Amino acid sequence: MAFTSSIFSHIPLNNQRIFPPNSHKPKPPRTTITTAALPPLAAVTAADLDGTTLAVIGGGSVAALAAAISITDPERRRRLQAEEVGGGDKEVVREYFNNSGFQRWRKIYGETDEVNRVQKDIRLGHSQTVENVLKMLKDEGSLEGVSVCDAGCGTGCLAIPLAKEGAAVYASDISAAMVAEAEKQAKEQLQAGSEKEVVMPKFEVKDLESLNGKYDTVVCLDVLIHYPQSKADGMIAHLASLAENRLLLSFAPKTFYYDLLKRVGELFPGPSKATRAYLHAEADVERALKKVGWKIRKRGLITTQFYFARLIEAIPA
């Protein structure tokens, strides 16, 4: 399996930028390839994945396909998709991750070999995100007894390792299927053969807007992709209101290049319907945090061949 090594393998303990300002602008590939971005970012070819991947067309092919974007109407397709499930973005996300999306992402986040090369690489990228989040949190000291809210927990990829570290974990997801799988995985991994007593995470089916309570740390990985910036501002403010000391967010970075690739990807919806996907500029996320009195302390970029994610840690200013 060929992939680009993560450039966020280790996070230094300082408050400076981890990467150069232009590190988030990778050079376009010289040859035509198929690649993907943060799940579930956009559509790709029907053969490889569903609406969770992004077709990246190199060189002049990007310019050629970009012209075609102006005569397509992905928003119309999205509106029809929302109408089918009787609602907007939230309803589409819930429907997708309770059905076809759940089956697909359970395989990607799991350990089965029944995944293709692209899916394996996305699995690698996501696992690197989880590893870096754990390193960020443990750099501040032991997690024993620290309360952590895993907002958008998926199948428990972060909640379970946090519990192993002794954290008091509250984990939620909009998808009942995801929460059920997370609970199943937690019981299998935390109760069997554990050398020490581990407090099981508390799992609950909830969307971000419904979360309440207070936690030392709030983590929200790969969820802002479902919110346009106008709504993401409110979600960031809400998540910050739940956190007393730290807020960790990962999101699909919005640059001219990535935005173009996303729009090109929407020309290839694949065999199953995708959720709507929104990229976010780091400056916009930072602005939303500053508005509620928070500042970014650490930041970086996780990237493999098929996975790109900005990861930031914010603290009260």
PDB file of C-alpha atoms in Angstrom:
ATOM      1  CA  MET A   1       0.000   0.000   0.000  1.00  0.00           C
ATOM      2  CA  ALA A   2       1.466   3.326  -1.052  1.00  0.00           C
ATOM      3  CA  PHE A   3       0.714   6.355   1.065  1.00  0.00           C
ATOM      4  CA  THR A   4       2.162   9.659   2.139  1.00  0.00           C
ATOM      5  CA  SER A   5       3.433   9.557   5.712  1.00  0.00           C
ATOM      6  CA  SER A   6       1.629  11.707   8.234  1.00  0.00           C
ATOM      7  CA  ILE A   7       3.308  15.048   8.833  1.00  0.00           C
ATOM      8  CA  PHE A   8       1.657  15.255  12.223  1.00  0.00           C
ATOM      9  CA  SER A   9       3.222  12.190  13.818  1.00  0.00           C
ATOM     10  CA  HIS A  10       4.513  14.032  16.854  1.00  0.00           C
ATOM     11  CA  ILE A  11       3.242  17.278  18.352  1.00  0.00           C
ATOM     12  CA  PRO A  12       5.842  19.504  20.080  1.00  0.00           C
ATOM     13  CA  LEU A  13       5.086  21.068  23.435  1.00  0.00           C
ATOM     14  CA  ASN A  14       5.173  24.681  22.382  1.00  0.00           C
ATOM     15  CA  ASN A  15       2.580  27.239  21.401  1.00  0.00           C
ATOM     16  CA  GLN A  16       3.940  27.997  17.967  1.00  0.00           C
ATOM     17  CA  ARG A  17       2.616  26.769  14.641  1.00  0.00           C
ATOM     18  CA  ILE A  18       3.621  23.178  14.062  1.00  0.00           C
ATOM     19  CA  PHE A  19       3.856  23.652  10.326  1.00  0.00           C
ATOM     20  CA  PRO A  20       4.737  26.451   7.917  1.00  0.00           C
ATOM     21  CA  PRO A  21       1.793  28.683   6.944  1.00  0.00           C
ATOM     22  CA  ASN A  22       1.612  27.214   3.454  1.00  0.00           C
ATOM     23  CA  SER A  23       1.985  23.591   4.519  1.00  0.00           C
ATOM     24  CA  HIS A  24      -1.725  23.014   3.953  1.00  0.00           C
ATOM     25  CA  LYS A  25      -1.354  23.580   0.213  1.00  0.00           C
ATOM     26  CA  PRO A  26       0.075  20.353  -1.210  1.00  0.00           C
ATOM     27  CA  LYS A  27       1.293  20.480  -4.783  1.00  0.00           C
ATOM     28  CA  PRO A  28      -1.237  19.078  -7.247  1.00  0.00           C
ATOM     29  CA  PRO A  29      -0.332  15.596  -8.504  1.00  0.00           C
ATOM     30  CA  ARG A  30       1.205  15.422 -11.973  1.00  0.00           C
ATOM     31  CA  THR A  31      -0.751  12.368 -13.001  1.00  0.00           C
ATOM     32  CA  THR A  32      -4.396  11.485 -12.791  1.00  0.00           C
ATOM     33  CA  ILE A  33      -5.123   9.601  -9.575  1.00  0.00           C
ATOM     34  CA  THR A  34      -8.103   8.769  -7.428  1.00  0.00           C
ATOM     35  CA  THR A  35      -7.857  10.002  -3.892  1.00  0.00           C
ATOM     36  CA  ALA A  36     -10.040  10.920  -0.955  1.00  0.00           C
ATOM     37  CA  ALA A  37     -10.398  13.390   1.845  1.00  0.00           C
ATOM     38  CA  LEU A  38     -11.775  13.432   5.342  1.00  0.00           C
ATOM     39  CA  PRO A  39     -14.772  11.132   5.666  1.00  0.00           C
ATOM     40  CA  PRO A  40     -17.331  11.630   4.339  1.00  0.00           C
ATOM     41  CA  LEU A  41     -16.032  14.498   2.203  1.00  0.00           C
ATOM     42  CA  ALA A  42     -17.339  14.096  -1.328  1.00  0.00           C
ATOM     43  CA  ALA A  43     -18.105  11.700  -4.095  1.00  0.00           C
ATOM     44  CA  VAL A  44     -15.770   9.576  -6.203  1.00  0.00           C
ATOM     45  CA  THR A  45     -15.989   6.816  -8.776  1.00  0.00           C
ATOM     46  CA  ALA A  46     -18.578   4.137  -8.199  1.00  0.00           C
ATOM     47  CA  ALA A  47     -15.984   1.373  -8.379  1.00  0.00           C
ATOM     48  CA  ASP A  48     -13.946   2.330  -5.319  1.00  0.00           C
ATOM     49  CA  LEU A  49     -16.096   4.014  -2.668  1.00  0.00           C
ATOM     50  CA  ASP A  50     -19.458   5.628  -2.149  1.00  0.00           C
ATOM     51  CA  GLY A  51     -20.078   9.314  -1.516  1.00  0.00           C
ATOM     52  CA  THR A  52     -17.322   9.455   1.083  1.00  0.00           C
ATOM     53  CA  THR A  53     -14.391  10.079  -1.207  1.00  0.00           C
ATOM     54  CA  LEU A  54     -13.045  12.790  -3.447  1.00  0.00           C
ATOM     55  CA  ALA A  55     -11.930  12.418  -7.027  1.00  0.00           C
ATOM     56  CA  VAL A  56      -8.630  14.220  -7.406  1.00  0.00           C
ATOM     57  CA  ILE A  57      -7.759  14.905 -11.018  1.00  0.00           C
ATOM     58  CA  GLY A  58      -4.221  16.095 -11.621  1.00  0.00           C
ATOM     59  CA  GLY A  59      -2.775  18.794 -13.818  1.00  0.00           C
ATOM     60  CA  GLY A  60      -4.795  20.071 -16.743  1.00  0.00           C
ATOM     61  CA  SER A  61      -7.572  17.566 -16.060  1.00  0.00           C
ATOM     62  CA  VAL A  62      -8.609  19.625 -13.052  1.00  0.00           C
ATOM     63  CA  ALA A  63      -9.029  22.706 -15.184  1.00  0.00           C
ATOM     64  CA  ALA A  64     -11.000  20.756 -17.762  1.00  0.00           C
ATOM     65  CA  LEU A  65     -13.373  19.262 -15.220  1.00  0.00           C
ATOM     66  CA  ALA A  66     -13.642  22.528 -13.332  1.00  0.00           C
ATOM     67  CA  ALA A  67     -15.321  24.006 -16.377  1.00  0.00           C
ATOM     68  CA  ALA A  68     -17.923  21.270 -16.184  1.00  0.00           C
ATOM     69  CA  ILE A  69     -18.794  22.246 -12.631  1.00  0.00           C
ATOM     70  CA  SER A  70     -20.507  25.387 -13.836  1.00  0.00           C
ATOM     71  CA  ILE A  71     -23.081  23.342 -15.758  1.00  0.00           C
ATOM     72  CA  THR A  72     -23.795  20.836 -13.000  1.00  0.00           C
ATOM     73  CA  ASP A  73     -26.027  21.333 -10.011  1.00  0.00           C
ATOM     74  CA  PRO A  74     -24.777  19.332  -6.993  1.00  0.00           C
ATOM     75  CA  GLU A  75     -26.910  21.483  -4.716  1.00  0.00           C
ATOM     76  CA  ARG A  76     -30.031  20.322  -6.520  1.00  0.00           C
ATOM     77  CA  ARG A  77     -28.944  16.707  -5.950  1.00  0.00           C
ATOM     78  CA  ARG A  78     -28.402  17.506  -2.286  1.00  0.00           C
ATOM     79  CA  ARG A  79     -31.820  19.124  -1.954  1.00  0.00           C
ATOM     80  CA  LEU A  80     -33.494  16.077  -3.478  1.00  0.00           C
ATOM     81  CA  GLN A  81     -31.550  13.856  -1.094  1.00  0.00           C
ATOM     82  CA  ALA A  82     -32.726  15.889   1.888  1.00  0.00           C
ATOM     83  CA  GLU A  83     -36.320  15.779   0.672  1.00  0.00           C
ATOM     84  CA  GLU A  84     -36.162  11.979   0.489  1.00  0.00           C
ATOM     85  CA  VAL A  85     -35.518  11.719   4.221  1.00  0.00           C
ATOM     86  CA  GLY A  86     -37.795  14.611   5.120  1.00  0.00           C
ATOM     87  CA  GLY A  87     -35.311  17.151   6.386  1.00  0.00           C
ATOM     88  CA  GLY A  88     -32.003  18.941   6.055  1.00  0.00           C
ATOM     89  CA  ASP A  89     -28.365  18.150   6.738  1.00  0.00           C
ATOM     90  CA  LYS A  90     -28.972  16.589  10.141  1.00  0.00           C
ATOM     91  CA  GLU A  91     -31.613  14.187   8.889  1.00  0.00           C
ATOM     92  CA  VAL A  92     -29.455  13.196   5.903  1.00  0.00           C
ATOM     93  CA  VAL A  93     -26.496  12.490   8.191  1.00  0.00           C
ATOM     94  CA  ARG A  94     -28.621  10.459  10.617  1.00  0.00           C
ATOM     95  CA  GLU A  95     -30.173   8.419   7.806  1.00  0.00           C
ATOM     96  CA  TYR A  96     -26.838   7.779   6.106  1.00  0.00           C
ATOM     97  CA  PHE A  97     -24.949   6.668   9.221  1.00  0.00           C
ATOM     98  CA  ASN A  98     -27.784   4.464  10.382  1.00  0.00           C
ATOM     99  CA  ASN A  99     -27.832   2.589   7.085  1.00  0.00           C
ATOM    100  CA  SER A 100     -25.345   2.330   4.185  1.00  0.00           C
ATOM    101  CA  GLY A 101     -22.884   4.741   5.781  1.00  0.00           C
ATOM    102  CA  PHE A 102     -22.779   2.712   8.974  1.00  0.00           C
ATOM    103  CA  GLN A 103     -21.953  -0.505   7.133  1.00  0.00           C
ATOM    104  CA  ARG A 104     -19.192   1.159   5.150  1.00  0.00           C
ATOM    105  CA  TRP A 105     -17.568   3.117   7.953  1.00  0.00           C
ATOM    106  CA  ARG A 106     -17.776   0.248  10.425  1.00  0.00           C
ATOM    107  CA  LYS A 107     -15.510  -1.652   8.028  1.00  0.00           C
ATOM    108  CA  ILE A 108     -13.179   1.289   7.507  1.00  0.00           C
ATOM    109  CA  TYR A 109     -12.827   2.003  11.229  1.00  0.00           C
ATOM    110  CA  GLY A 110     -12.528  -1.695  12.042  1.00  0.00           C
ATOM    111  CA  GLU A 111      -9.846  -4.291  11.416  1.00  0.00           C
ATOM    112  CA  THR A 112     -11.424  -6.361   8.663  1.00  0.00           C
ATOM    113  CA  ASP A 113      -9.452  -7.032   5.492  1.00  0.00           C
ATOM    114  CA  GLU A 114     -12.625  -6.535   3.452  1.00  0.00           C
ATOM    115  CA  VAL A 115     -11.587  -3.032   2.433  1.00  0.00           C
ATOM    116  CA  ASN A 116      -9.871  -1.722  -0.652  1.00  0.00           C
ATOM    117  CA  ARG A 117      -6.591   0.181  -0.818  1.00  0.00           C
ATOM    118  CA  VAL A 118      -8.240   3.590  -0.551  1.00  0.00           C
ATOM    119  CA  GLN A 119     -10.327   2.558   2.453  1.00  0.00           C
ATOM    120  CA  LYS A 120      -7.253   1.119   4.177  1.00  0.00           C
ATOM    121  CA  ASP A 121      -5.459   4.408   3.696  1.00  0.00           C
ATOM    122  CA  ILE A 122      -8.392   6.364   5.120  1.00  0.00           C
ATOM    123  CA  ARG A 123      -8.319   3.965   8.084  1.00  0.00           C
ATOM    124  CA  LEU A 124      -4.638   4.803   8.529  1.00  0.00           C
ATOM    125  CA  GLY A 125      -5.261   8.540   8.368  1.00  0.00           C
ATOM    126  CA  HIS A 126      -8.092   8.387  10.865  1.00  0.00           C
ATOM    127  CA  SER A 127      -6.040   6.245  13.253  1.00  0.00           C
ATOM    128  CA  GLN A 128      -3.236   8.820  13.079  1.00  0.00           C
ATOM    129  CA  THR A 129      -5.740  11.503  14.024  1.00  0.00           C
ATOM    130  CA  VAL A 130      -6.800   9.467  17.062  1.00  0.00           C
ATOM    131  CA  GLU A 131      -3.159   8.805  18.008  1.00  0.00           C
ATOM    132  CA  ASN A 132      -2.316  12.498  17.834  1.00  0.00           C
ATOM    133  CA  VAL A 133      -5.358  13.448  19.905  1.00  0.00           C
ATOM    134  CA  LEU A 134      -4.306  10.960  22.584  1.00  0.00           C
ATOM    135  CA  LYS A 135      -0.770  12.349  22.534  1.00  0.00           C
ATOM    136  CA  MET A 136      -2.063  15.903  22.858  1.00  0.00           C
ATOM    137  CA  LEU A 137      -4.171  14.932  25.847  1.00  0.00           C
ATOM    138  CA  LYS A 138      -1.500  12.842  27.580  1.00  0.00           C
ATOM    139  CA  ASP A 139       1.123  15.553  27.099  1.00  0.00           C
ATOM    140  CA  GLU A 140      -0.715  17.496  29.788  1.00  0.00           C
ATOM    141  CA  GLY A 141      -0.437  14.629  32.269  1.00  0.00           C
ATOM    142  CA  SER A 142      -2.342  11.519  33.281  1.00  0.00           C
ATOM    143  CA  LEU A 143      -5.899  11.140  32.031  1.00  0.00           C
ATOM    144  CA  GLU A 144      -6.913   9.201  35.130  1.00  0.00           C
ATOM    145  CA  GLY A 145     -10.291  10.576  36.226  1.00  0.00           C
ATOM    146  CA  VAL A 146     -10.301  13.368  33.613  1.00  0.00           C
ATOM    147  CA  SER A 147     -13.772  13.890  32.154  1.00  0.00           C
ATOM    148  CA  VAL A 148     -13.837  13.830  28.354  1.00  0.00           C
ATOM    149  CA  CYS A 149     -16.771  14.315  26.009  1.00  0.00           C
ATOM    150  CA  ASP A 150     -16.284  12.529  22.677  1.00  0.00           C
ATOM    151  CA  ALA A 151     -18.802  14.388  20.520  1.00  0.00           C
ATOM    152  CA  GLY A 152     -19.519  12.327  17.424  1.00  0.00           C
ATOM    153  CA  CYS A 153     -17.908   9.134  18.706  1.00  0.00           C
ATOM    154  CA  GLY A 154     -18.598   6.896  15.712  1.00  0.00           C
ATOM    155  CA  THR A 155     -17.662   3.306  16.537  1.00  0.00           C
ATOM    156  CA  GLY A 156     -15.646   4.292  19.616  1.00  0.00           C
ATOM    157  CA  CYS A 157     -12.200   4.653  18.012  1.00  0.00           C
ATOM    158  CA  LEU A 158     -11.295   7.430  20.474  1.00  0.00           C
ATOM    159  CA  ALA A 159     -13.663   6.755  23.383  1.00  0.00           C
ATOM    160  CA  ILE A 160     -12.282   3.263  24.011  1.00  0.00           C
ATOM    161  CA  PRO A 161      -8.571   4.257  24.135  1.00  0.00           C
ATOM    162  CA  LEU A 162      -9.508   7.174  26.397  1.00  0.00           C
ATOM    163  CA  ALA A 163     -11.236   4.779  28.793  1.00  0.00           C
ATOM    164  CA  LYS A 164      -8.139   2.571  28.769  1.00  0.00           C
ATOM    165  CA  GLU A 165      -6.161   5.612  29.929  1.00  0.00           C
ATOM    166  CA  GLY A 166      -8.512   6.018  32.879  1.00  0.00           C
ATOM    167  CA  ALA A 167     -10.559   8.938  31.555  1.00  0.00           C
ATOM    168  CA  ALA A 168     -14.231   9.309  32.488  1.00  0.00           C
ATOM    169  CA  VAL A 169     -15.679   9.260  28.981  1.00  0.00           C
ATOM    170  CA  TYR A 170     -19.060  10.465  27.783  1.00  0.00           C
ATOM    171  CA  ALA A 171     -19.503   9.564  24.115  1.00  0.00           C
ATOM    172  CA  SER A 172     -22.340  10.470  21.789  1.00  0.00           C
ATOM    173  CA  ASP A 173     -23.265  10.154  18.142  1.00  0.00           C
ATOM    174  CA  ILE A 174     -26.248  11.102  16.012  1.00  0.00           C
ATOM    175  CA  SER A 175     -26.403   7.526  14.695  1.00  0.00           C
ATOM    176  CA  ALA A 176     -27.994   4.881  16.895  1.00  0.00           C
ATOM    177  CA  ALA A 177     -26.245   2.208  14.819  1.00  0.00           C
ATOM    178  CA  MET A 178     -22.841   3.790  15.497  1.00  0.00           C
ATOM    179  CA  VAL A 179     -23.533   4.074  19.222  1.00  0.00           C
ATOM    180  CA  ALA A 180     -24.619   0.432  19.415  1.00  0.00           C
ATOM    181  CA  GLU A 181     -21.424  -0.641  17.655  1.00  0.00           C
ATOM    182  CA  ALA A 182     -19.317   1.560  19.949  1.00  0.00           C
ATOM    183  CA  GLU A 183     -20.917  -0.020  23.020  1.00  0.00           C
ATOM    184  CA  LYS A 184     -20.299  -3.492  21.608  1.00  0.00           C
ATOM    185  CA  GLN A 185     -16.655  -2.720  20.879  1.00  0.00           C
ATOM    186  CA  ALA A 186     -16.158  -1.157  24.315  1.00  0.00           C
ATOM    187  CA  LYS A 187     -17.491  -4.254  26.081  1.00  0.00           C
ATOM    188  CA  GLU A 188     -15.286  -6.537  24.013  1.00  0.00           C
ATOM    189  CA  GLN A 189     -12.121  -4.481  24.444  1.00  0.00           C
ATOM    190  CA  LEU A 190     -12.481  -3.127  27.976  1.00  0.00           C
ATOM    191  CA  GLN A 191     -14.069  -5.965  29.882  1.00  0.00           C
ATOM    192  CA  ALA A 192     -12.079  -8.900  28.527  1.00  0.00           C
ATOM    193  CA  GLY A 193      -8.630  -9.507  29.997  1.00  0.00           C
ATOM    194  CA  SER A 194      -8.161  -6.033  31.465  1.00  0.00           C
ATOM    195  CA  GLU A 195      -5.348  -5.827  34.030  1.00  0.00           C
ATOM    196  CA  LYS A 196      -7.060  -3.012  35.881  1.00  0.00           C
ATOM    197  CA  GLU A 197     -10.611  -1.942  36.447  1.00  0.00           C
ATOM    198  CA  VAL A 198     -11.757   0.331  33.652  1.00  0.00           C
ATOM    199  CA  VAL A 199     -14.775   2.589  33.834  1.00  0.00           C
ATOM    200  CA  MET A 200     -16.919   1.953  30.777  1.00  0.00           C
ATOM    201  CA  PRO A 201     -17.684   5.011  28.650  1.00  0.00           C
ATOM    202  CA  LYS A 202     -21.240   6.276  28.819  1.00  0.00           C
ATOM    203  CA  PHE A 203     -22.679   6.125  25.311  1.00  0.00           C
ATOM    204  CA  GLU A 204     -25.741   8.045  24.176  1.00  0.00           C
ATOM    205  CA  VAL A 205     -27.521   8.843  20.916  1.00  0.00           C
ATOM    206  CA  LYS A 206     -27.451  12.636  20.574  1.00  0.00           C
ATOM    207  CA  ASP A 207     -26.646  15.259  17.990  1.00  0.00           C
ATOM    208  CA  LEU A 208     -24.175  18.035  18.791  1.00  0.00           C
ATOM    209  CA  GLU A 209     -26.880  20.586  19.509  1.00  0.00           C
ATOM    210  CA  SER A 210     -28.375  18.397  22.237  1.00  0.00           C
ATOM    211  CA  LEU A 211     -25.173  17.870  24.222  1.00  0.00           C
ATOM    212  CA  ASN A 212     -25.073  19.352  27.708  1.00  0.00           C
ATOM    213  CA  GLY A 213     -23.050  19.178  30.895  1.00  0.00           C
ATOM    214  CA  LYS A 214     -19.508  20.203  31.727  1.00  0.00           C
ATOM    215  CA  TYR A 215     -16.317  18.320  30.915  1.00  0.00           C
ATOM    216  CA  ASP A 216     -12.635  18.966  31.396  1.00  0.00           C
ATOM    217  CA  THR A 217     -12.072  18.244  27.717  1.00  0.00           C
ATOM    218  CA  VAL A 218     -14.334  18.090  24.663  1.00  0.00           C
ATOM    219  CA  VAL A 219     -13.193  16.367  21.482  1.00  0.00           C
ATOM    220  CA  CYS A 220     -15.046  16.531  18.161  1.00  0.00           C
ATOM    221  CA  LEU A 221     -13.387  14.714  15.262  1.00  0.00           C
ATOM    222  CA  ASP A 222     -14.509  14.827  11.635  1.00  0.00           C
ATOM    223  CA  VAL A 223     -17.987  16.132  12.455  1.00  0.00           C
ATOM    224  CA  LEU A 224     -17.855  19.780  11.352  1.00  0.00           C
ATOM    225  CA  ILE A 225     -17.801  18.529   7.770  1.00  0.00           C
ATOM    226  CA  HIS A 226     -21.582  18.128   8.088  1.00  0.00           C
ATOM    227  CA  TYR A 227     -22.113  21.815   8.974  1.00  0.00           C
ATOM    228  CA  PRO A 228     -21.829  24.879   6.724  1.00  0.00           C
ATOM    229  CA  GLN A 229     -19.708  27.621   8.276  1.00  0.00           C
ATOM    230  CA  SER A 230     -22.786  29.579   9.390  1.00  0.00           C
ATOM    231  CA  LYS A 231     -23.893  26.625  11.522  1.00  0.00           C
ATOM    232  CA  ALA A 232     -20.367  25.505  12.378  1.00  0.00           C
ATOM    233  CA  ASP A 233     -19.826  28.778  14.253  1.00  0.00           C
ATOM    234  CA  GLY A 234     -22.706  27.917  16.549  1.00  0.00           C
ATOM    235  CA  MET A 235     -21.523  24.333  16.979  1.00  0.00           C
ATOM    236  CA  ILE A 236     -18.015  25.491  17.905  1.00  0.00           C
ATOM    237  CA  ALA A 237     -19.443  27.945  20.419  1.00  0.00           C
ATOM    238  CA  HIS A 238     -21.666  25.236  21.901  1.00  0.00           C
ATOM    239  CA  LEU A 239     -18.826  22.722  22.201  1.00  0.00           C
ATOM    240  CA  ALA A 240     -16.618  25.363  23.834  1.00  0.00           C
ATOM    241  CA  SER A 241     -19.379  26.044  26.380  1.00  0.00           C
ATOM    242  CA  LEU A 242     -19.211  22.374  27.432  1.00  0.00           C
ATOM    243  CA  ALA A 243     -15.442  22.370  27.930  1.00  0.00           C
ATOM    244  CA  GLU A 244     -13.693  23.767  30.988  1.00  0.00           C
ATOM    245  CA  ASN A 245     -10.081  23.438  29.876  1.00  0.00           C
ATOM    246  CA  ARG A 246      -9.613  22.068  26.357  1.00  0.00           C
ATOM    247  CA  LEU A 247     -11.422  21.675  23.054  1.00  0.00           C
ATOM    248  CA  LEU A 248      -9.978  19.548  20.251  1.00  0.00           C
ATOM    249  CA  LEU A 249     -11.424  19.758  16.741  1.00  0.00           C
ATOM    250  CA  SER A 250     -10.555  18.147  13.433  1.00  0.00           C
ATOM    251  CA  PHE A 251     -12.034  19.330  10.160  1.00  0.00           C
ATOM    252  CA  ALA A 252     -11.545  19.146   6.409  1.00  0.00           C
ATOM    253  CA  PRO A 253      -9.392  22.164   5.474  1.00  0.00           C
ATOM    254  CA  LYS A 254     -10.835  24.676   3.046  1.00  0.00           C
ATOM    255  CA  THR A 255      -8.325  25.997   0.564  1.00  0.00           C
ATOM    256  CA  PHE A 256      -8.816  26.987  -3.057  1.00  0.00           C
ATOM    257  CA  TYR A 257      -7.313  23.683  -4.183  1.00  0.00           C
ATOM    258  CA  TYR A 258      -9.283  21.418  -1.834  1.00  0.00           C
ATOM    259  CA  ASP A 259     -12.491  23.317  -2.549  1.00  0.00           C
ATOM    260  CA  LEU A 260     -11.999  22.805  -6.280  1.00  0.00           C
ATOM    261  CA  LEU A 261     -11.335  19.105  -5.787  1.00  0.00           C
ATOM    262  CA  LYS A 262     -14.442  18.741  -3.655  1.00  0.00           C
ATOM    263  CA  ARG A 263     -16.565  20.373  -6.330  1.00  0.00           C
ATOM    264  CA  VAL A 264     -15.039  18.132  -8.996  1.00  0.00           C
ATOM    265  CA  GLY A 265     -15.741  15.138  -6.782  1.00  0.00           C
ATOM    266  CA  GLU A 266     -19.404  16.089  -6.657  1.00  0.00           C
ATOM    267  CA  LEU A 267     -19.607  15.328 -10.361  1.00  0.00           C
ATOM    268  CA  PHE A 268     -19.207  11.631  -9.453  1.00  0.00           C
ATOM    269  CA  PRO A 269     -21.891  10.781  -6.867  1.00  0.00           C
ATOM    270  CA  GLY A 270     -21.165   7.029  -6.829  1.00  0.00           C
ATOM    271  CA  PRO A 271     -23.667   4.210  -6.286  1.00  0.00           C
ATOM    272  CA  SER A 272     -24.861   5.288  -2.835  1.00  0.00           C
ATOM    273  CA  LYS A 273     -25.866   8.706  -1.659  1.00  0.00           C
ATOM    274  CA  ALA A 274     -23.372  10.885   0.165  1.00  0.00           C
ATOM    275  CA  THR A 275     -23.914  13.287   2.991  1.00  0.00           C
ATOM    276  CA  ARG A 276     -23.406  16.912   2.199  1.00  0.00           C
ATOM    277  CA  ALA A 277     -19.833  17.969   2.882  1.00  0.00           C
ATOM    278  CA  TYR A 278     -18.458  21.330   3.983  1.00  0.00           C
ATOM    279  CA  LEU A 279     -14.828  22.403   4.115  1.00  0.00           C
ATOM    280  CA  HIS A 280     -13.711  24.970   6.686  1.00  0.00           C
ATOM    281  CA  ALA A 281     -10.939  27.543   6.553  1.00  0.00           C
ATOM    282  CA  GLU A 282      -8.712  27.464   9.598  1.00  0.00           C
ATOM    283  CA  ALA A 283      -9.103  31.239   9.903  1.00  0.00           C
ATOM    284  CA  ASP A 284     -12.889  30.864  10.151  1.00  0.00           C
ATOM    285  CA  VAL A 285     -12.605  28.228  12.877  1.00  0.00           C
ATOM    286  CA  GLU A 286     -10.158  30.422  14.765  1.00  0.00           C
ATOM    287  CA  ARG A 287     -12.473  33.406  14.430  1.00  0.00           C
ATOM    288  CA  ALA A 288     -15.389  31.401  15.834  1.00  0.00           C
ATOM    289  CA  LEU A 289     -13.261  30.374  18.816  1.00  0.00           C
ATOM    290  CA  LYS A 290     -12.052  33.910  19.495  1.00  0.00           C
ATOM    291  CA  LYS A 291     -15.639  35.140  19.457  1.00  0.00           C
ATOM    292  CA  VAL A 292     -16.393  32.987  22.528  1.00  0.00           C
ATOM    293  CA  GLY A 293     -13.125  33.734  24.318  1.00  0.00           C
ATOM    294  CA  TRP A 294     -11.002  30.782  23.231  1.00  0.00           C
ATOM    295  CA  LYS A 295      -7.640  30.623  21.446  1.00  0.00           C
ATOM    296  CA  ILE A 296      -5.780  27.963  19.494  1.00  0.00           C
ATOM    297  CA  ARG A 297      -2.768  26.554  21.344  1.00  0.00           C
ATOM    298  CA  LYS A 298      -1.678  23.750  19.019  1.00  0.00           C
ATOM    299  CA  ARG A 299      -2.435  23.069  15.402  1.00  0.00           C
ATOM    300  CA  GLY A 300      -1.348  20.754  12.660  1.00  0.00           C
ATOM    301  CA  LEU A 301      -2.205  18.771   9.565  1.00  0.00           C
ATOM    302  CA  ILE A 302      -2.675  15.012   9.338  1.00  0.00           C
ATOM    303  CA  THR A 303      -2.326  13.649   5.849  1.00  0.00           C
ATOM    304  CA  THR A 304      -1.915  10.354   4.074  1.00  0.00           C
ATOM    305  CA  GLN A 305      -2.401   9.757   0.379  1.00  0.00           C
ATOM    306  CA  PHE A 306      -6.164   9.689   0.784  1.00  0.00           C
ATOM    307  CA  TYR A 307      -6.856  11.574   4.015  1.00  0.00           C
ATOM    308  CA  PHE A 308      -6.476  15.211   5.001  1.00  0.00           C
ATOM    309  CA  ALA A 309      -7.471  16.783   8.309  1.00  0.00           C
ATOM    310  CA  ARG A 310      -6.671  19.897  10.299  1.00  0.00           C
ATOM    311  CA  LEU A 311      -6.410  19.208  14.022  1.00  0.00           C
ATOM    312  CA  ILE A 312      -6.414  22.035  16.555  1.00  0.00           C
ATOM    313  CA  GLU A 313      -6.389  22.274  20.318  1.00  0.00           C
ATOM    314  CA  ALA A 314      -8.045  25.339  21.818  1.00  0.00           C
ATOM    315  CA  ILE A 315      -8.031  26.654  25.386  1.00  0.00           C
ATOM    316  CA  PRO A 316      -9.758  29.569  27.127  1.00  0.00           C
ATOM    317  CA  ALA A 317      -7.992  32.815  26.245  1.00  0.00           C
TER     318      ALA A 317
END
